[in-house]
């Protein structure tokens, strides 16, 4: 788990914005924290959204209200490949963890610019006046070479919950084609396991590019002018 994920979790836990975890429902919660914190949260049961968070979302999505979309973009280059994550997000429950209505991952050739693949993430239907929101968030993007010589692009994902499947990895081939993920722990995909192992083994020679996505799903809070 990268530091960006842990920091986002800590800040939102303090703000009491965690909601119940679901693989199919959007939450206003933070990504899974360090393992000890995740185990503690799981033992305590699902978190309940606070009245303050519910009121904030209700006010911002009330009839007549129009939230200004916040464009986000992040790029990772690793030799022959370029990966771009673009999103359009909203400040629904505070700037610490934005909710995105659109998100896409584009893998292309660095020199020619030829697009190899485009992943458009599908939103989940919002309740009432709430907008449709993308469930998946990208915590980190990495390019790796495995022991067998294969080259892959790995995105570390989270959905804001604290369940066993709320944080996972998705793997793309060097040709840009999506190979699979390790979200379903019972389903083993050799290429996925090899790519993830190349990262977790911390062999820096195998990591050819990385973007830790620091601050991607947050907006800086403006400081008040001092007199």
PDB file of N, CA and C in Angstrom, residues 97-175:
ATOM      1  N   UNK A  97     -11.247  13.766  -0.546  1.00  0.00           N
ATOM      2  CA  UNK A  97     -11.437  12.606  -1.407  1.00  0.00           C
ATOM      3  C   UNK A  97     -12.564  12.905  -2.390  1.00  0.00           C
ATOM      4  N   UNK A  98     -12.185  13.289  -3.597  1.00  0.00           N
ATOM      5  CA  UNK A  98     -13.155  13.665  -4.609  1.00  0.00           C
ATOM      6  C   UNK A  98     -13.879  12.434  -5.160  1.00  0.00           C
ATOM      7  N   UNK A  99     -15.097  12.658  -5.638  1.00  0.00           N
ATOM      8  CA  UNK A  99     -15.884  11.611  -6.277  1.00  0.00           C
ATOM      9  C   UNK A  99     -15.922  11.909  -7.767  1.00  0.00           C
ATOM     10  N   UNK A 100     -15.548  10.932  -8.588  1.00  0.00           N
ATOM     11  CA  UNK A 100     -15.423  11.179 -10.025  1.00  0.00           C
ATOM     12  C   UNK A 100     -16.602  10.605 -10.811  1.00  0.00           C
ATOM     13  N   UNK A 101     -17.078  11.384 -11.777  1.00  0.00           N
ATOM     14  CA  UNK A 101     -18.189  10.957 -12.622  1.00  0.00           C
ATOM     15  C   UNK A 101     -17.696  10.359 -13.933  1.00  0.00           C
ATOM     16  N   UNK A 102     -16.469  10.692 -14.299  1.00  0.00           N
ATOM     17  CA  UNK A 102     -15.847  10.129 -15.505  1.00  0.00           C
ATOM     18  C   UNK A 102     -14.387   9.800 -15.189  1.00  0.00           C
ATOM     19  N   UNK A 103     -13.899   8.706 -15.762  1.00  0.00           N
ATOM     20  CA  UNK A 103     -12.497   8.323 -15.562  1.00  0.00           C
ATOM     21  C   UNK A 103     -12.059   7.379 -16.670  1.00  0.00           C
ATOM     22  N   UNK A 104     -10.895   7.643 -17.227  1.00  0.00           N
ATOM     23  CA  UNK A 104     -10.393   6.785 -18.307  1.00  0.00           C
ATOM     24  C   UNK A 104      -8.890   6.580 -18.171  1.00  0.00           C
ATOM     25  N   UNK A 105      -8.434   5.407 -18.598  1.00  0.00           N
ATOM     26  CA  UNK A 105      -7.018   5.058 -18.590  1.00  0.00           C
ATOM     27  C   UNK A 105      -6.603   4.760 -20.021  1.00  0.00           C
ATOM     28  N   UNK A 106      -5.645   5.517 -20.532  1.00  0.00           N
ATOM     29  CA  UNK A 106      -5.203   5.356 -21.923  1.00  0.00           C
ATOM     30  C   UNK A 106      -3.748   4.912 -21.951  1.00  0.00           C
ATOM     31  N   UNK A 107      -3.478   3.819 -22.656  1.00  0.00           N
ATOM     32  CA  UNK A 107      -2.113   3.306 -22.824  1.00  0.00           C
ATOM     33  C   UNK A 107      -1.724   3.514 -24.281  1.00  0.00           C
ATOM     34  N   UNK A 108      -0.583   4.157 -24.499  1.00  0.00           N
ATOM     35  CA  UNK A 108      -0.157   4.452 -25.861  1.00  0.00           C
ATOM     36  C   UNK A 108       1.342   4.262 -26.029  1.00  0.00           C
ATOM     37  N   UNK A 109       1.804   4.294 -27.276  1.00  0.00           N
ATOM     38  CA  UNK A 109       3.229   4.229 -27.571  1.00  0.00           C
ATOM     39  C   UNK A 109       3.825   5.615 -27.317  1.00  0.00           C
ATOM     40  N   UNK A 110       4.935   5.660 -26.594  1.00  0.00           N
ATOM     41  CA  UNK A 110       5.521   6.938 -26.196  1.00  0.00           C
ATOM     42  C   UNK A 110       5.934   7.789 -27.394  1.00  0.00           C
ATOM     43  N   UNK A 111       6.626   7.207 -28.354  1.00  0.00           N
ATOM     44  CA  UNK A 111       7.172   7.971 -29.473  1.00  0.00           C
ATOM     45  C   UNK A 111       6.119   8.328 -30.508  1.00  0.00           C
ATOM     46  N   UNK A 112       5.405   7.336 -31.014  1.00  0.00           N
ATOM     47  CA  UNK A 112       4.437   7.568 -32.087  1.00  0.00           C
ATOM     48  C   UNK A 112       3.126   8.170 -31.599  1.00  0.00           C
ATOM     49  N   UNK A 113       2.805   7.953 -30.317  1.00  0.00           N
ATOM     50  CA  UNK A 113       1.542   8.437 -29.789  1.00  0.00           C
ATOM     51  C   UNK A 113       0.369   7.535 -30.121  1.00  0.00           C
ATOM     52  N   UNK A 114       0.624   6.414 -30.770  1.00  0.00           N
ATOM     53  CA  UNK A 114      -0.440   5.479 -31.136  1.00  0.00           C
ATOM     54  C   UNK A 114      -1.115   4.925 -29.890  1.00  0.00           C
ATOM     55  N   UNK A 115      -2.430   5.053 -29.835  1.00  0.00           N
ATOM     56  CA  UNK A 115      -3.189   4.548 -28.692  1.00  0.00           C
ATOM     57  C   UNK A 115      -3.361   3.035 -28.813  1.00  0.00           C
ATOM     58  N   UNK A 116      -2.926   2.322 -27.794  1.00  0.00           N
ATOM     59  CA  UNK A 116      -3.026   0.866 -27.781  1.00  0.00           C
ATOM     60  C   UNK A 116      -4.332   0.399 -27.142  1.00  0.00           C
ATOM     61  N   UNK A 117      -4.781   1.117 -26.119  1.00  0.00           N
ATOM     62  CA  UNK A 117      -6.046   0.747 -25.472  1.00  0.00           C
ATOM     63  C   UNK A 117      -6.585   1.911 -24.655  1.00  0.00           C
ATOM     64  N   UNK A 118      -7.903   1.913 -24.486  1.00  0.00           N
ATOM     65  CA  UNK A 118      -8.568   2.918 -23.661  1.00  0.00           C
ATOM     66  C   UNK A 118      -9.547   2.218 -22.733  1.00  0.00           C
ATOM     67  N   UNK A 119      -9.411   2.455 -21.458  1.00  0.00           N
ATOM     68  CA  UNK A 119     -10.312   1.877 -20.462  1.00  0.00           C
ATOM     69  C   UNK A 119     -11.209   2.985 -19.927  1.00  0.00           C
ATOM     70  N   UNK A 120     -12.504   2.904 -20.199  1.00  0.00           N
ATOM     71  CA  UNK A 120     -13.466   3.846 -19.658  1.00  0.00           C
ATOM     72  C   UNK A 120     -14.180   3.177 -18.483  1.00  0.00           C
ATOM     73  N   UNK A 121     -14.003   3.721 -17.292  1.00  0.00           N
ATOM     74  CA  UNK A 121     -14.595   3.133 -16.101  1.00  0.00           C
ATOM     75  C   UNK A 121     -16.090   3.476 -16.041  1.00  0.00           C
ATOM     76  N   UNK A 122     -16.905   2.478 -15.769  1.00  0.00           N
ATOM     77  CA  UNK A 122     -18.363   2.668 -15.739  1.00  0.00           C
ATOM     78  C   UNK A 122     -18.808   3.167 -14.366  1.00  0.00           C
ATOM     79  N   UNK A 123     -19.643   4.201 -14.326  1.00  0.00           N
ATOM     80  CA  UNK A 123     -20.128   4.720 -13.040  1.00  0.00           C
ATOM     81  C   UNK A 123     -21.237   3.862 -12.453  1.00  0.00           C
ATOM     82  N   UNK A 124     -21.430   4.012 -11.156  1.00  0.00           N
ATOM     83  CA  UNK A 124     -22.506   3.334 -10.450  1.00  0.00           C
ATOM     84  C   UNK A 124     -23.634   4.341 -10.237  1.00  0.00           C
ATOM     85  N   UNK A 125     -24.867   3.907 -10.440  1.00  0.00           N
ATOM     86  CA  UNK A 125     -26.025   4.780 -10.341  1.00  0.00           C
ATOM     87  C   UNK A 125     -26.117   5.404  -8.951  1.00  0.00           C
ATOM     88  N   UNK A 126     -26.282   6.738  -8.915  1.00  0.00           N
ATOM     89  CA  UNK A 126     -26.404   7.434  -7.650  1.00  0.00           C
ATOM     90  C   UNK A 126     -27.815   7.365  -7.090  1.00  0.00           C
ATOM     91  N   UNK A 127     -27.956   7.550  -5.786  1.00  0.00           N
ATOM     92  CA  UNK A 127     -29.268   7.539  -5.138  1.00  0.00           C
ATOM     93  C   UNK A 127     -29.895   8.926  -5.190  1.00  0.00           C
ATOM     94  N   UNK A 128     -31.160   8.995  -5.557  1.00  0.00           N
ATOM     95  CA  UNK A 128     -31.865  10.262  -5.563  1.00  0.00           C
ATOM     96  C   UNK A 128     -31.221  11.260  -6.502  1.00  0.00           C
ATOM     97  N   UNK A 129     -30.901  12.452  -5.956  1.00  0.00           N
ATOM     98  CA  UNK A 129     -30.294  13.504  -6.765  1.00  0.00           C
ATOM     99  C   UNK A 129     -28.786  13.347  -6.884  1.00  0.00           C
ATOM    100  N   UNK A 130     -28.209  12.381  -6.175  1.00  0.00           N
ATOM    101  CA  UNK A 130     -26.763  12.171  -6.220  1.00  0.00           C
ATOM    102  C   UNK A 130     -26.333  11.729  -7.616  1.00  0.00           C
ATOM    103  N   UNK A 131     -25.227  12.237  -8.125  1.00  0.00           N
ATOM    104  CA  UNK A 131     -24.768  11.866  -9.468  1.00  0.00           C
ATOM    105  C   UNK A 131     -24.208  10.451  -9.511  1.00  0.00           C
ATOM    106  N   UNK A 132     -24.133   9.887 -10.710  1.00  0.00           N
ATOM    107  CA  UNK A 132     -23.509   8.581 -10.893  1.00  0.00           C
ATOM    108  C   UNK A 132     -22.005   8.733 -10.669  1.00  0.00           C
ATOM    109  N   UNK A 133     -21.416   7.842  -9.883  1.00  0.00           N
ATOM    110  CA  UNK A 133     -20.018   7.972  -9.473  1.00  0.00           C
ATOM    111  C   UNK A 133     -19.216   6.726  -9.846  1.00  0.00           C
ATOM    112  N   UNK A 134     -17.950   6.954 -10.227  1.00  0.00           N
ATOM    113  CA  UNK A 134     -17.036   5.857 -10.526  1.00  0.00           C
ATOM    114  C   UNK A 134     -16.621   5.178  -9.220  1.00  0.00           C
ATOM    115  N   UNK A 135     -16.778   3.872  -9.161  1.00  0.00           N
ATOM    116  CA  UNK A 135     -16.406   3.114  -7.961  1.00  0.00           C
ATOM    117  C   UNK A 135     -14.893   3.013  -7.810  1.00  0.00           C
ATOM    118  N   UNK A 136     -14.202   2.696  -8.904  1.00  0.00           N
ATOM    119  CA  UNK A 136     -12.763   2.427  -8.844  1.00  0.00           C
ATOM    120  C   UNK A 136     -11.927   3.702  -8.817  1.00  0.00           C
ATOM    121  N   UNK A 137     -10.930   3.703  -7.934  1.00  0.00           N
ATOM    122  CA  UNK A 137      -9.947   4.779  -7.875  1.00  0.00           C
ATOM    123  C   UNK A 137      -8.551   4.166  -8.017  1.00  0.00           C
ATOM    124  N   UNK A 138      -7.645   4.904  -8.639  1.00  0.00           N
ATOM    125  CA  UNK A 138      -6.285   4.408  -8.873  1.00  0.00           C
ATOM    126  C   UNK A 138      -5.348   4.996  -7.828  1.00  0.00           C
ATOM    127  N   UNK A 139      -4.746   4.129  -7.031  1.00  0.00           N
ATOM    128  CA  UNK A 139      -3.830   4.567  -5.975  1.00  0.00           C
ATOM    129  C   UNK A 139      -2.391   4.685  -6.474  1.00  0.00           C
ATOM    130  N   UNK A 140      -2.043   3.875  -7.485  1.00  0.00           N
ATOM    131  CA  UNK A 140      -0.673   3.895  -7.996  1.00  0.00           C
ATOM    132  C   UNK A 140      -0.633   3.229  -9.365  1.00  0.00           C
ATOM    133  N   UNK A 141       0.232   3.744 -10.249  1.00  0.00           N
ATOM    134  CA  UNK A 141       0.469   3.127 -11.559  1.00  0.00           C
ATOM    135  C   UNK A 141       1.948   2.731 -11.630  1.00  0.00           C
ATOM    136  N   UNK A 142       2.199   1.517 -12.121  1.00  0.00           N
ATOM    137  CA  UNK A 142       3.569   1.007 -12.161  1.00  0.00           C
ATOM    138  C   UNK A 142       3.822   0.203 -13.426  1.00  0.00           C
ATOM    139  N   UNK A 143       5.019   0.347 -13.982  1.00  0.00           N
ATOM    140  CA  UNK A 143       5.474  -0.507 -15.085  1.00  0.00           C
ATOM    141  C   UNK A 143       6.518  -1.460 -14.519  1.00  0.00           C
ATOM    142  N   UNK A 144       6.415  -2.742 -14.857  1.00  0.00           N
ATOM    143  CA  UNK A 144       7.347  -3.724 -14.303  1.00  0.00           C
ATOM    144  C   UNK A 144       7.809  -4.736 -15.349  1.00  0.00           C
ATOM    145  N   UNK A 145       8.963  -5.326 -15.065  1.00  0.00           N
ATOM    146  CA  UNK A 145       9.472  -6.468 -15.833  1.00  0.00           C
ATOM    147  C   UNK A 145       9.514  -7.653 -14.879  1.00  0.00           C
ATOM    148  N   UNK A 146       8.949  -8.778 -15.283  1.00  0.00           N
ATOM    149  CA  UNK A 146       8.925  -9.946 -14.419  1.00  0.00           C
ATOM    150  C   UNK A 146      10.203 -10.768 -14.578  1.00  0.00           C
ATOM    151  N   UNK A 147      10.363 -11.755 -13.715  1.00  0.00           N
ATOM    152  CA  UNK A 147      11.535 -12.627 -13.791  1.00  0.00           C
ATOM    153  C   UNK A 147      11.618 -13.335 -15.135  1.00  0.00           C
ATOM    154  N   UNK A 148      10.464 -13.629 -15.711  1.00  0.00           N
ATOM    155  CA  UNK A 148      10.438 -14.344 -16.996  1.00  0.00           C
ATOM    156  C   UNK A 148      10.639 -13.411 -18.187  1.00  0.00           C
ATOM    157  N   UNK A 149      10.767 -12.104 -17.921  1.00  0.00           N
ATOM    158  CA  UNK A 149      11.032 -11.161 -19.006  1.00  0.00           C
ATOM    159  C   UNK A 149       9.813 -10.429 -19.535  1.00  0.00           C
ATOM    160  N   UNK A 150       8.630 -10.746 -19.013  1.00  0.00           N
ATOM    161  CA  UNK A 150       7.426 -10.069 -19.465  1.00  0.00           C
ATOM    162  C   UNK A 150       7.347  -8.644 -18.938  1.00  0.00           C
ATOM    163  N   UNK A 151       6.722  -7.753 -19.707  1.00  0.00           N
ATOM    164  CA  UNK A 151       6.555  -6.362 -19.297  1.00  0.00           C
ATOM    165  C   UNK A 151       5.069  -6.066 -19.124  1.00  0.00           C
ATOM    166  N   UNK A 152       4.735  -5.419 -18.017  1.00  0.00           N
ATOM    167  CA  UNK A 152       3.334  -5.173 -17.692  1.00  0.00           C
ATOM    168  C   UNK A 152       3.131  -3.780 -17.103  1.00  0.00           C
ATOM    169  N   UNK A 153       1.892  -3.343 -17.155  1.00  0.00           N
ATOM    170  CA  UNK A 153       1.475  -2.100 -16.519  1.00  0.00           C
ATOM    171  C   UNK A 153       0.476  -2.485 -15.428  1.00  0.00           C
ATOM    172  N   UNK A 154       0.740  -2.052 -14.204  1.00  0.00           N
ATOM    173  CA  UNK A 154      -0.096  -2.435 -13.065  1.00  0.00           C
ATOM    174  C   UNK A 154      -0.708  -1.187 -12.431  1.00  0.00           C
ATOM    175  N   UNK A 155      -2.003  -1.235 -12.195  1.00  0.00           N
ATOM    176  CA  UNK A 155      -2.660  -0.159 -11.459  1.00  0.00           C
ATOM    177  C   UNK A 155      -3.162  -0.724 -10.134  1.00  0.00           C
ATOM    178  N   UNK A 156      -2.728  -0.102  -9.040  1.00  0.00           N
ATOM    179  CA  UNK A 156      -3.208  -0.481  -7.714  1.00  0.00           C
ATOM    180  C   UNK A 156      -4.501   0.281  -7.474  1.00  0.00           C
ATOM    181  N   UNK A 157      -5.592  -0.438  -7.196  1.00  0.00           N
ATOM    182  CA  UNK A 157      -6.926   0.152  -7.128  1.00  0.00           C
ATOM    183  C   UNK A 157      -7.506   0.121  -5.716  1.00  0.00           C
ATOM    184  N   UNK A 158      -8.464   1.024  -5.460  1.00  0.00           N
ATOM    185  CA  UNK A 158      -9.232   0.972  -4.222  1.00  0.00           C
ATOM    186  C   UNK A 158     -10.609   1.572  -4.479  1.00  0.00           C
ATOM    187  N   UNK A 159     -11.575   1.225  -3.633  1.00  0.00           N
ATOM    188  CA  UNK A 159     -12.922   1.770  -3.810  1.00  0.00           C
ATOM    189  C   UNK A 159     -13.409   2.548  -2.591  1.00  0.00           C
ATOM    190  N   UNK A 160     -12.559   2.698  -1.594  1.00  0.00           N
ATOM    191  CA  UNK A 160     -12.924   3.499  -0.433  1.00  0.00           C
ATOM    192  C   UNK A 160     -13.433   2.716   0.753  1.00  0.00           C
ATOM    193  N   UNK A 161     -13.413   1.403   0.692  1.00  0.00           N
ATOM    194  CA  UNK A 161     -13.907   0.607   1.802  1.00  0.00           C
ATOM    195  C   UNK A 161     -12.793  -0.046   2.594  1.00  0.00           C
ATOM    196  N   UNK A 162     -13.173  -0.930   3.510  1.00  0.00           N
ATOM    197  CA  UNK A 162     -12.169  -1.647   4.312  1.00  0.00           C
ATOM    198  C   UNK A 162     -12.497  -3.138   4.355  1.00  0.00           C
ATOM    199  N   UNK A 163     -12.782  -3.691   3.159  1.00  0.00           N
ATOM    200  CA  UNK A 163     -13.104  -5.115   3.043  1.00  0.00           C
ATOM    201  C   UNK A 163     -11.987  -5.831   2.278  1.00  0.00           C
ATOM    202  N   UNK A 164     -11.979  -7.151   2.251  1.00  0.00           N
ATOM    203  CA  UNK A 164     -10.912  -7.896   1.569  1.00  0.00           C
ATOM    204  C   UNK A 164     -10.786  -7.603   0.078  1.00  0.00           C
ATOM    205  N   UNK A 165     -11.880  -7.147  -0.553  1.00  0.00           N
ATOM    206  CA  UNK A 165     -11.822  -6.878  -1.991  1.00  0.00           C
ATOM    207  C   UNK A 165     -11.922  -5.385  -2.303  1.00  0.00           C
ATOM    208  N   UNK A 166     -11.656  -4.543  -1.302  1.00  0.00           N
ATOM    209  CA  UNK A 166     -11.749  -3.093  -1.499  1.00  0.00           C
ATOM    210  C   UNK A 166     -10.448  -2.479  -1.995  1.00  0.00           C
ATOM    211  N   UNK A 167      -9.392  -3.271  -2.048  1.00  0.00           N
ATOM    212  CA  UNK A 167      -8.127  -2.831  -2.629  1.00  0.00           C
ATOM    213  C   UNK A 167      -7.565  -3.996  -3.434  1.00  0.00           C
ATOM    214  N   UNK A 168      -7.157  -3.726  -4.671  1.00  0.00           N
ATOM    215  CA  UNK A 168      -6.718  -4.800  -5.552  1.00  0.00           C
ATOM    216  C   UNK A 168      -5.803  -4.247  -6.638  1.00  0.00           C
ATOM    217  N   UNK A 169      -5.265  -5.127  -7.470  1.00  0.00           N
ATOM    218  CA  UNK A 169      -4.388  -4.737  -8.575  1.00  0.00           C
ATOM    219  C   UNK A 169      -5.002  -5.165  -9.901  1.00  0.00           C
ATOM    220  N   UNK A 170      -4.836  -4.319 -10.917  1.00  0.00           N
ATOM    221  CA  UNK A 170      -5.257  -4.657 -12.269  1.00  0.00           C
ATOM    222  C   UNK A 170      -4.038  -4.608 -13.177  1.00  0.00           C
ATOM    223  N   UNK A 171      -3.930  -5.576 -14.077  1.00  0.00           N
ATOM    224  CA  UNK A 171      -2.727  -5.730 -14.892  1.00  0.00           C
ATOM    225  C   UNK A 171      -3.052  -5.656 -16.382  1.00  0.00           C
ATOM    226  N   UNK A 172      -2.218  -4.897 -17.100  1.00  0.00           N
ATOM    227  CA  UNK A 172      -2.335  -4.752 -18.546  1.00  0.00           C
ATOM    228  C   UNK A 172      -1.058  -5.257 -19.206  1.00  0.00           C
ATOM    229  N   UNK A 173      -1.198  -5.875 -20.376  1.00  0.00           N
ATOM    230  CA  UNK A 173      -0.035  -6.328 -21.119  1.00  0.00           C
ATOM    231  C   UNK A 173       0.683  -5.152 -21.760  1.00  0.00           C
ATOM    232  N   UNK A 174       1.877  -5.400 -22.273  1.00  0.00           N
ATOM    233  CA  UNK A 174       2.654  -4.339 -22.923  1.00  0.00           C
ATOM    234  C   UNK A 174       1.968  -3.859 -24.202  1.00  0.00           C
ATOM    235  N   UNK A 175       1.037  -4.669 -24.708  1.00  0.00           N
ATOM    236  CA  UNK A 175       0.255  -4.279 -25.881  1.00  0.00           C
ATOM    237  C   UNK A 175      -0.970  -3.457 -25.486  1.00  0.00           C
TER     238      UNK A 175
END
